[in-house]
Amino acid sequence: MKTTIKMLLRIPIVLMAILSPFHLSAQRVVELSLEESIRYALENNVDAKNAQLETLIAKATVVERRSQGLPQVNGNVDFTYNAAIPVVFFPNEGPFADPNSELDVVPLRFGVPITATVAVQATQMIFDGSYFVGLQAAKTYKMLTEYDRLKSEIDVKERVKKAYFSVLVNEQRRQLIEANLKRLESLLSETNALFEAGFVEKIDVSRIKVQRNNIKSELDKVVAATAISVELLKIQIGLPTDYFIYLTQSLEELNDLTDIKSLIEIEGTRRVELDQIRTNIELVKLDLKNNTVQYIPKLSAFATYQRNAAAQQFGSLMENGRWFTGAFIGGSLAIPIFDGLSKSARIQQNRVQIRQLENQERFIQDNIEFEKFQFRANLNNSLAALEVQAENMDLAKEVFRMAKIKYEEGVGSNLEVVEADSALKEAETNYFTALYDALIAKVDLEKALGIL
């Protein structure tokens, strides 16, 4: 894919603060939307790349299996030096009798010191039932690797979406905490002025300082969480760690409640997990068929053409008249008779494996229905919680505003302002927790429905 490179000034402030010690380069900033992140991940994530490579292995396996049905031609060149020519024994009688030997046998040496052979051999399978089953199994395995690749891509999409949402939520939390800190800094400045004028006590200033310090600590945690979520997103999409990401989409764009609620009514499509288990069942059935056809005889043909030579000395081996031609053609019929019941045992294993996989298939079907029910319920609950927390956050903002006005007008206490600010911070934290839960529930339901 083509990735747009943007200037460093477009990086959010928090990332600038985190990354500035590393002397960033403008050529190392990558701008990505959610869809672009997914496309980049499908090309660069380790799991996605390995799944694609596995499909190439499966294609080569099909070619390998097909080649076994084609003629197999091999050439051989053999050279032998008989340092000690082997002895052949004959009875010490008749034409081989040796009157000078007391033994009842006569040792004779037949052969020459140097022999050589150049041969070409060809074999051709004529009938082998396991070949055709194996060819079908290789094609089925290729289908399985395609389903495995789809499953890997779905898992990658899920992880990328969750990581992308995590970055956006943490960034939004940071902005709100910074706004909260700014409010407290302003309030602290005003309270300090009132303290110096003698209108408030020292404890009022201290309460706000404690609250401000807590907010600063919370901001540090959120900045660290944002940095961690950014690095996690890089890992999920396969981006080198020396690149820096600018996310072009906001939570408002990705958090369309109408689209999210519409997911609850969708029935979904068939999940790839069912295709995987059914293909595995088909592979075991083919293995069963392969073990069954082992009882059928195998027929093959062979042919050999060769040239042979011999000599007393190596230097004369290549002389004219020393090389002689030999050739033969034949066939072979292998008939299985008894193998100790090993094929029968393998067939029984295959039948049990098929039953196991069929049980697993039924479990997967039931589990898919359960996941649909579970994640629909989770999404409903998350949306309801999000709506409540959004209202609570608005109310907390209003309470803080009114407490601050009362304090400034002298009809409210400093403690009310601090408590209102604390409640606002808690409401904001709860809201973003609910927002993240809703986004994650949306991704989980999309995966359960098979539309991720």
Coordinates of C-alpha atoms in Angstrom, one line a residue:
M1 CA 0.0 0.0 0.0
K2 CA 1.0 3.6 -0.4
T3 CA 1.6 5.3 3.0
T4 CA 1.5 9.1 3.2
I5 CA 4.4 10.7 5.0
K6 CA 3.5 13.9 6.9
M7 CA 5.5 16.6 8.6
L8 CA 6.4 16.2 12.3
L9 CA 4.2 19.2 13.3
R10 CA 1.1 17.0 12.9
I11 CA 2.0 14.6 15.7
P12 CA -0.2 15.1 18.8
I13 CA 1.4 17.1 21.6
V14 CA 1.7 14.1 23.9
L15 CA 3.6 12.1 21.3
M16 CA 6.0 15.1 20.8
A17 CA 6.6 15.2 24.5
I18 CA 7.3 11.4 24.6
L19 CA 9.4 11.2 21.5
S20 CA 11.3 14.5 21.5
P21 CA 14.4 13.0 23.2
F22 CA 14.9 10.7 20.2
H23 CA 15.6 13.5 17.7
L24 CA 12.7 12.6 15.4
S25 CA 13.0 12.9 11.6
A26 CA 10.2 14.2 9.5
Q27 CA 10.7 11.3 7.1
R28 CA 9.7 8.8 9.9
V29 CA 6.1 10.0 10.5
V30 CA 3.3 7.9 9.0
E31 CA -0.3 9.0 8.7
L32 CA -2.9 6.2 9.0
S33 CA -6.6 5.9 9.2
L34 CA -8.2 2.8 10.7
E35 CA -8.7 1.2 7.3
E36 CA -5.2 2.1 6.2
S37 CA -3.8 0.6 9.4
I38 CA -5.7 -2.7 8.6
R39 CA -4.5 -2.8 5.0
Y40 CA -0.9 -2.1 6.2
A41 CA -1.2 -4.8 8.8
L42 CA -2.4 -7.4 6.3
E43 CA 0.7 -6.8 4.3
N44 CA 3.2 -6.5 7.1
N45 CA 2.0 -8.2 10.3
V46 CA 4.1 -11.3 11.0
D47 CA 1.1 -13.6 11.4
A48 CA -0.6 -12.4 8.2
K49 CA 2.7 -12.7 6.2
N50 CA 3.3 -16.2 7.5
A51 CA -0.2 -17.3 6.7
Q52 CA 0.3 -16.0 3.1
L53 CA 3.6 -17.9 2.9
E54 CA 1.8 -21.1 4.1
T55 CA -0.5 -20.9 1.1
L56 CA 2.6 -20.8 -1.2
I57 CA 3.8 -23.9 0.6
A58 CA 0.5 -25.6 0.0
K59 CA 0.6 -24.8 -3.7
A60 CA 4.1 -26.3 -4.0
T61 CA 2.8 -29.4 -2.2
V62 CA 0.2 -29.9 -4.9
V63 CA 2.9 -29.6 -7.6
E64 CA 5.1 -32.1 -5.6
R65 CA 2.3 -34.6 -5.3
R66 CA 1.4 -34.3 -9.0
S67 CA 5.0 -34.8 -10.1
Q68 CA 4.9 -38.3 -8.5
G69 CA 2.6 -39.5 -11.3
L70 CA 5.0 -38.3 -14.0
P71 CA 8.0 -40.4 -15.4
Q72 CA 11.0 -40.4 -13.0
V73 CA 14.3 -40.4 -14.9
N74 CA 17.7 -40.8 -13.2
G75 CA 21.2 -41.2 -14.5
N76 CA 24.0 -43.1 -12.8
V77 CA 27.8 -43.3 -13.3
D78 CA 29.5 -46.0 -11.3
F79 CA 33.3 -46.6 -11.1
T80 CA 34.7 -49.6 -9.2
Y81 CA 38.3 -50.5 -8.4
N82 CA 38.6 -54.0 -7.0
A83 CA 41.6 -53.8 -4.8
A84 CA 41.2 -57.5 -4.0
I85 CA 39.1 -59.4 -6.5
P86 CA 36.5 -61.5 -4.6
V87 CA 37.1 -65.3 -4.4
V88 CA 34.6 -67.9 -5.6
F89 CA 34.8 -71.4 -4.3
F90 CA 34.3 -74.6 -6.4
P91 CA 34.5 -78.3 -5.5
N92 CA 38.0 -79.7 -5.8
E93 CA 37.0 -82.1 -8.5
G94 CA 36.2 -82.2 -12.2
P95 CA 37.5 -79.4 -14.4
F96 CA 38.4 -77.2 -11.4
A97 CA 40.3 -79.9 -9.5
D98 CA 43.7 -79.0 -8.1
P99 CA 45.8 -82.1 -7.4
N100 CA 48.3 -80.0 -5.4
S101 CA 45.7 -78.8 -2.9
E102 CA 44.6 -80.9 0.1
L103 CA 41.4 -78.9 0.4
D104 CA 38.0 -80.2 -0.8
V105 CA 37.3 -76.8 -2.5
V106 CA 39.2 -74.6 -4.9
P107 CA 39.3 -70.8 -4.5
L108 CA 39.1 -69.0 -7.9
R109 CA 39.0 -65.2 -8.6
F110 CA 36.7 -64.0 -11.3
G111 CA 36.8 -60.4 -12.3
V112 CA 39.0 -57.5 -13.3
P113 CA 40.5 -54.7 -11.2
I114 CA 38.6 -51.8 -12.9
T115 CA 34.9 -51.7 -14.0
A116 CA 32.7 -48.7 -15.0
T117 CA 28.9 -48.3 -15.7
V118 CA 27.0 -45.4 -17.2
A119 CA 23.2 -45.9 -17.0
V120 CA 19.9 -44.1 -17.5
Q121 CA 16.9 -45.5 -15.6
A122 CA 13.2 -44.5 -16.0
T123 CA 10.2 -45.5 -14.0
Q124 CA 6.5 -44.8 -14.5
M125 CA 3.7 -45.4 -12.2
I126 CA 0.8 -47.0 -14.0
F127 CA -1.7 -47.5 -11.2
D128 CA -1.4 -46.5 -7.5
G129 CA -4.7 -45.7 -5.7
S130 CA -2.9 -43.7 -3.1
Y131 CA -1.5 -41.3 -5.7
F132 CA -4.9 -40.0 -6.8
V133 CA -6.1 -39.8 -3.2
G134 CA -2.9 -37.9 -2.3
L135 CA -3.4 -35.5 -5.1
Q136 CA -6.9 -34.7 -3.9
A137 CA -5.6 -34.4 -0.3
A138 CA -3.0 -31.9 -1.4
K139 CA -5.6 -29.7 -3.1
T140 CA -7.8 -30.0 0.0
Y141 CA -4.8 -28.9 2.2
K142 CA -4.4 -25.9 -0.1
M143 CA -8.0 -25.0 0.7
L144 CA -7.3 -25.3 4.4
T145 CA -4.3 -23.0 4.2
E146 CA -6.6 -20.4 2.5
Y147 CA -9.1 -20.7 5.4
D148 CA -6.2 -20.4 7.8
R149 CA -5.0 -17.3 6.0
L150 CA -8.5 -15.8 6.3
K151 CA -8.6 -16.6 10.0
S152 CA -5.2 -15.0 10.6
E153 CA -6.4 -11.9 8.7
I154 CA -9.5 -11.7 10.9
D155 CA -7.5 -12.0 14.0
V156 CA -5.1 -9.3 12.8
K157 CA -8.0 -7.0 12.0
E158 CA -9.4 -7.5 15.5
R159 CA -6.1 -6.7 17.2
V160 CA -5.4 -3.7 15.0
K161 CA -8.9 -2.2 15.6
K162 CA -8.6 -2.7 19.4
A163 CA -5.1 -1.2 19.4
Y164 CA -6.2 1.8 17.2
F165 CA -9.2 2.5 19.6
S166 CA -6.9 2.2 22.6
V167 CA -4.6 4.9 21.2
L168 CA -7.5 7.2 20.5
V169 CA -9.2 6.7 23.9
N170 CA -5.9 7.3 25.7
E171 CA -5.3 10.5 23.7
Q172 CA -8.8 11.8 24.4
R173 CA -8.3 11.0 28.1
R174 CA -5.0 13.0 28.0
Q175 CA -6.7 16.0 26.5
L176 CA -9.5 16.0 29.2
I177 CA -7.0 15.5 32.0
E178 CA -4.9 18.4 30.7
A179 CA -8.1 20.6 30.6
N180 CA -8.8 19.5 34.1
L181 CA -5.3 20.4 35.2
K182 CA -5.6 23.8 33.6
R183 CA -8.8 24.4 35.5
L184 CA -7.1 23.5 38.8
E185 CA -4.1 25.6 38.0
S186 CA -6.4 28.6 37.4
L187 CA -8.3 27.8 40.6
L188 CA -5.0 27.5 42.6
S189 CA -3.8 30.8 41.3
E190 CA -7.1 32.5 42.3
T191 CA -7.1 30.8 45.7
N192 CA -3.5 31.9 46.3
A193 CA -4.5 35.4 45.6
L194 CA -7.4 35.2 48.0
F195 CA -5.1 33.6 50.7
E196 CA -2.6 36.4 50.3
A197 CA -5.4 38.9 50.7
G198 CA -6.6 37.1 53.8
F199 CA -9.9 35.9 52.5
V200 CA -9.2 32.1 52.7
E201 CA -7.1 29.9 54.9
K202 CA -3.9 28.0 54.1
I203 CA -5.8 24.7 54.1
D204 CA -7.9 25.8 51.1
V205 CA -4.7 26.3 49.1
S206 CA -3.3 23.0 50.2
R207 CA -6.5 21.1 49.2
I208 CA -6.2 22.4 45.6
K209 CA -2.5 21.6 45.5
V210 CA -3.1 18.0 46.6
Q211 CA -5.8 17.7 43.9
R212 CA -3.5 19.3 41.3
N213 CA -0.7 16.9 42.2
N214 CA -3.0 14.0 41.8
I215 CA -4.1 15.2 38.4
K216 CA -0.4 15.6 37.4
S217 CA 0.3 12.0 38.4
E218 CA -2.8 10.8 36.5
L219 CA -1.6 12.8 33.5
D220 CA 1.8 11.0 33.6
K221 CA 0.1 7.6 33.7
V222 CA -2.1 8.5 30.7
V223 CA 0.9 9.8 28.8
A224 CA 2.7 6.5 29.5
A225 CA -0.4 4.5 28.6
T226 CA -0.6 6.4 25.3
A227 CA 3.0 5.7 24.5
I228 CA 2.5 2.0 25.2
S229 CA -0.7 1.8 23.1
V230 CA 1.1 3.5 20.2
E231 CA 4.0 0.9 20.4
L232 CA 1.4 -1.9 20.6
L233 CA -0.3 -0.5 17.5
K234 CA 3.0 -0.5 15.6
I235 CA 3.6 -4.2 16.5
Q236 CA 0.1 -5.2 15.4
I237 CA 0.4 -3.5 12.0
G238 CA 4.0 -4.5 11.5
L239 CA 5.4 -1.0 11.4
P240 CA 9.1 -0.6 12.3
T241 CA 9.6 0.9 15.8
D242 CA 11.6 3.8 14.5
Y243 CA 8.5 5.2 12.7
F244 CA 6.0 7.4 14.4
I245 CA 2.2 7.3 13.8
Y246 CA -0.3 10.1 13.3
L247 CA -3.8 8.8 13.4
T248 CA -6.1 10.6 11.1
Q249 CA -9.4 9.5 12.5
S250 CA -11.0 10.6 15.8
L251 CA -13.3 8.8 18.2
E252 CA -16.3 10.8 16.9
E253 CA -15.8 9.4 13.4
L254 CA -15.5 5.8 14.6
N255 CA -18.1 6.0 17.3
D256 CA -21.2 6.3 15.2
L257 CA -23.9 5.0 17.6
T258 CA -26.4 4.4 14.7
D259 CA -23.9 2.0 13.0
I260 CA -23.0 0.4 16.3
K261 CA -26.6 -0.2 17.3
S262 CA -27.4 -1.6 13.8
L263 CA -25.0 -4.5 14.5
I264 CA -27.3 -5.9 17.1
E265 CA -29.9 -6.7 14.5
I266 CA -27.5 -8.3 11.9
E267 CA -27.7 -12.1 11.7
G268 CA -24.1 -12.4 10.3
T269 CA -22.5 -14.7 7.9
R270 CA -20.8 -18.1 8.1
R271 CA -17.7 -18.1 10.2
V272 CA -14.4 -19.2 8.8
E273 CA -13.9 -21.6 11.8
L274 CA -16.6 -23.8 10.3
D275 CA -14.8 -24.0 7.0
Q276 CA -11.6 -24.9 8.8
I277 CA -13.1 -27.7 10.8
R278 CA -15.0 -29.1 7.8
T279 CA -11.9 -29.1 5.7
N280 CA -10.0 -30.9 8.4
I281 CA -12.8 -33.5 8.4
E282 CA -12.4 -33.9 4.7
L283 CA -8.6 -34.3 5.1
V284 CA -9.1 -37.1 7.6
K285 CA -11.7 -38.8 5.3
L286 CA -9.1 -38.7 2.5
D287 CA -6.6 -40.2 4.8
L288 CA -9.1 -43.0 5.6
K289 CA -9.5 -43.5 1.8
N290 CA -5.8 -43.6 1.3
N291 CA -5.4 -46.3 4.0
T292 CA -8.2 -48.2 2.4
V293 CA -6.7 -48.2 -1.1
Q294 CA -3.4 -49.6 0.3
Y295 CA -5.1 -53.0 -0.1
I296 CA -5.1 -52.6 -3.9
P297 CA -2.1 -53.8 -5.9
K298 CA 0.3 -51.2 -7.4
L299 CA 1.5 -51.4 -10.9
S300 CA 4.6 -49.7 -12.4
A301 CA 6.9 -50.0 -15.4
F302 CA 10.6 -49.4 -15.6
A303 CA 13.4 -49.3 -18.3
T304 CA 17.2 -49.1 -18.1
Y305 CA 19.8 -48.4 -20.8
Q306 CA 23.4 -48.8 -19.8
R307 CA 27.0 -49.0 -21.1
N308 CA 29.6 -51.2 -19.2
A309 CA 33.4 -51.3 -19.5
A310 CA 36.3 -53.1 -17.8
A311 CA 40.1 -52.8 -17.8
Q312 CA 43.2 -53.9 -16.1
Q313 CA 44.5 -50.3 -15.8
F314 CA 42.6 -47.1 -15.5
G315 CA 44.3 -45.5 -18.5
S316 CA 42.9 -48.0 -20.9
L317 CA 39.3 -47.8 -19.7
M318 CA 38.3 -45.3 -22.4
E319 CA 39.7 -47.2 -25.3
N320 CA 37.4 -48.2 -28.2
G321 CA 35.9 -51.6 -28.0
R322 CA 35.8 -51.7 -24.2
W323 CA 32.3 -50.3 -23.8
F324 CA 29.3 -52.6 -24.3
T325 CA 25.5 -51.8 -24.3
G326 CA 22.9 -53.3 -22.1
A327 CA 19.1 -52.5 -21.9
F328 CA 16.0 -53.9 -20.4
I329 CA 12.3 -53.1 -19.9
G330 CA 10.0 -54.5 -17.3
G331 CA 7.1 -54.0 -15.0
S332 CA 6.3 -54.5 -11.4
L333 CA 3.1 -55.5 -9.6
A334 CA 3.2 -55.1 -5.8
I335 CA 0.4 -57.1 -4.2
P336 CA -0.2 -56.5 -0.4
I337 CA -0.8 -59.8 1.4
F338 CA -0.4 -59.3 5.1
D339 CA 1.0 -56.3 7.1
G340 CA 0.3 -57.3 10.6
L341 CA -3.1 -55.5 10.6
S342 CA -1.3 -52.1 10.5
K343 CA -3.6 -50.7 7.8
S344 CA -6.7 -51.9 9.6
A345 CA -5.5 -50.1 12.7
R346 CA -4.9 -46.9 10.8
I347 CA -8.4 -47.1 9.3
Q348 CA -9.9 -47.4 12.8
Q349 CA -7.9 -44.4 14.0
N350 CA -9.2 -42.4 11.0
R351 CA -12.8 -43.3 11.9
V352 CA -12.4 -42.2 15.5
Q353 CA -10.7 -39.0 14.4
I354 CA -13.7 -38.2 12.1
R355 CA -16.0 -38.6 15.0
Q356 CA -13.9 -36.3 17.2
L357 CA -13.8 -33.6 14.5
E358 CA -17.6 -33.9 14.0
N359 CA -18.1 -33.4 17.7
Q360 CA -15.8 -30.4 17.5
E361 CA -17.8 -29.1 14.6
R362 CA -21.0 -29.2 16.6
F363 CA -19.3 -27.5 19.5
I364 CA -18.0 -24.7 17.2
Q365 CA -21.5 -24.1 15.9
D366 CA -22.9 -23.9 19.4
N367 CA -20.1 -21.7 20.5
I368 CA -20.6 -19.3 17.6
E369 CA -24.3 -18.9 18.6
F370 CA -23.3 -18.3 22.2
E371 CA -20.7 -15.7 21.1
K372 CA -23.4 -13.9 19.1
F373 CA -25.7 -13.9 22.1
Q374 CA -22.9 -12.9 24.5
F375 CA -21.4 -10.0 22.5
R376 CA -24.9 -8.7 21.6
A377 CA -25.6 -8.5 25.3
N378 CA -22.2 -7.0 26.0
L379 CA -22.7 -4.3 23.4
N380 CA -26.2 -3.5 24.6
N381 CA -24.9 -3.2 28.2
S382 CA -21.8 -1.1 27.0
L383 CA -24.0 1.3 25.1
A384 CA -26.3 1.7 28.0
A385 CA -23.4 2.3 30.4
L386 CA -21.9 4.8 27.9
E387 CA -25.1 6.8 27.8
V388 CA -25.2 6.9 31.6
Q389 CA -21.6 7.8 31.9
A390 CA -21.9 10.6 29.3
E391 CA -24.8 12.0 31.2
N392 CA -22.9 11.7 34.5
M393 CA -19.9 13.5 33.0
D394 CA -22.1 16.4 31.8
L395 CA -23.7 16.6 35.3
A396 CA -20.2 16.6 36.9
K397 CA -19.1 19.4 34.7
E398 CA -22.2 21.4 35.6
V399 CA -21.7 20.7 39.3
F400 CA -18.0 21.8 39.1
R401 CA -19.0 25.0 37.3
M402 CA -21.7 25.9 39.9
A403 CA -19.3 25.0 42.8
K404 CA -16.7 27.3 41.4
I405 CA -19.1 30.1 40.8
K406 CA -20.4 29.8 44.4
Y407 CA -16.8 29.8 45.7
E408 CA -15.9 32.9 43.7
E409 CA -19.0 34.7 45.0
G410 CA -18.2 33.8 48.5
V411 CA -21.2 31.6 49.1
G412 CA -19.5 28.2 48.7
S413 CA -16.5 26.5 50.3
N414 CA -13.2 25.5 48.8
L415 CA -13.9 22.0 49.8
E416 CA -17.0 21.9 47.6
V417 CA -14.9 22.9 44.6
V418 CA -12.2 20.2 45.3
E419 CA -14.9 17.5 45.7
A420 CA -16.6 18.6 42.5
D421 CA -13.4 18.5 40.6
S422 CA -12.7 15.0 42.0
A423 CA -16.1 13.9 41.0
L424 CA -15.6 15.3 37.5
K425 CA -12.3 13.4 37.1
E426 CA -14.0 10.2 38.2
A427 CA -16.9 10.8 35.8
E428 CA -14.5 11.4 32.9
T429 CA -12.5 8.2 33.8
N430 CA -15.8 6.2 33.9
Y431 CA -16.9 7.7 30.6
F432 CA -13.8 6.7 28.8
T433 CA -13.8 3.3 30.3
A434 CA -17.4 2.8 29.1
L435 CA -16.4 4.2 25.7
Y436 CA -13.5 1.8 25.3
D437 CA -15.7 -1.1 26.5
A438 CA -18.3 -0.2 23.8
L439 CA -15.8 0.0 21.0
I440 CA -14.2 -3.4 22.1
A441 CA -17.7 -4.9 22.3
K442 CA -18.4 -3.7 18.8
V443 CA -15.3 -5.4 17.5
D444 CA -16.1 -8.6 19.3
L445 CA -19.6 -8.6 17.9
E446 CA -18.3 -8.0 14.4
K447 CA -16.0 -11.0 14.7
A448 CA -18.8 -13.2 16.2
L449 CA -21.1 -12.2 13.3
G450 CA -18.3 -13.0 10.7
I451 CA -18.3 -9.5 9.3
L452 CA -15.0 -8.3 10.7

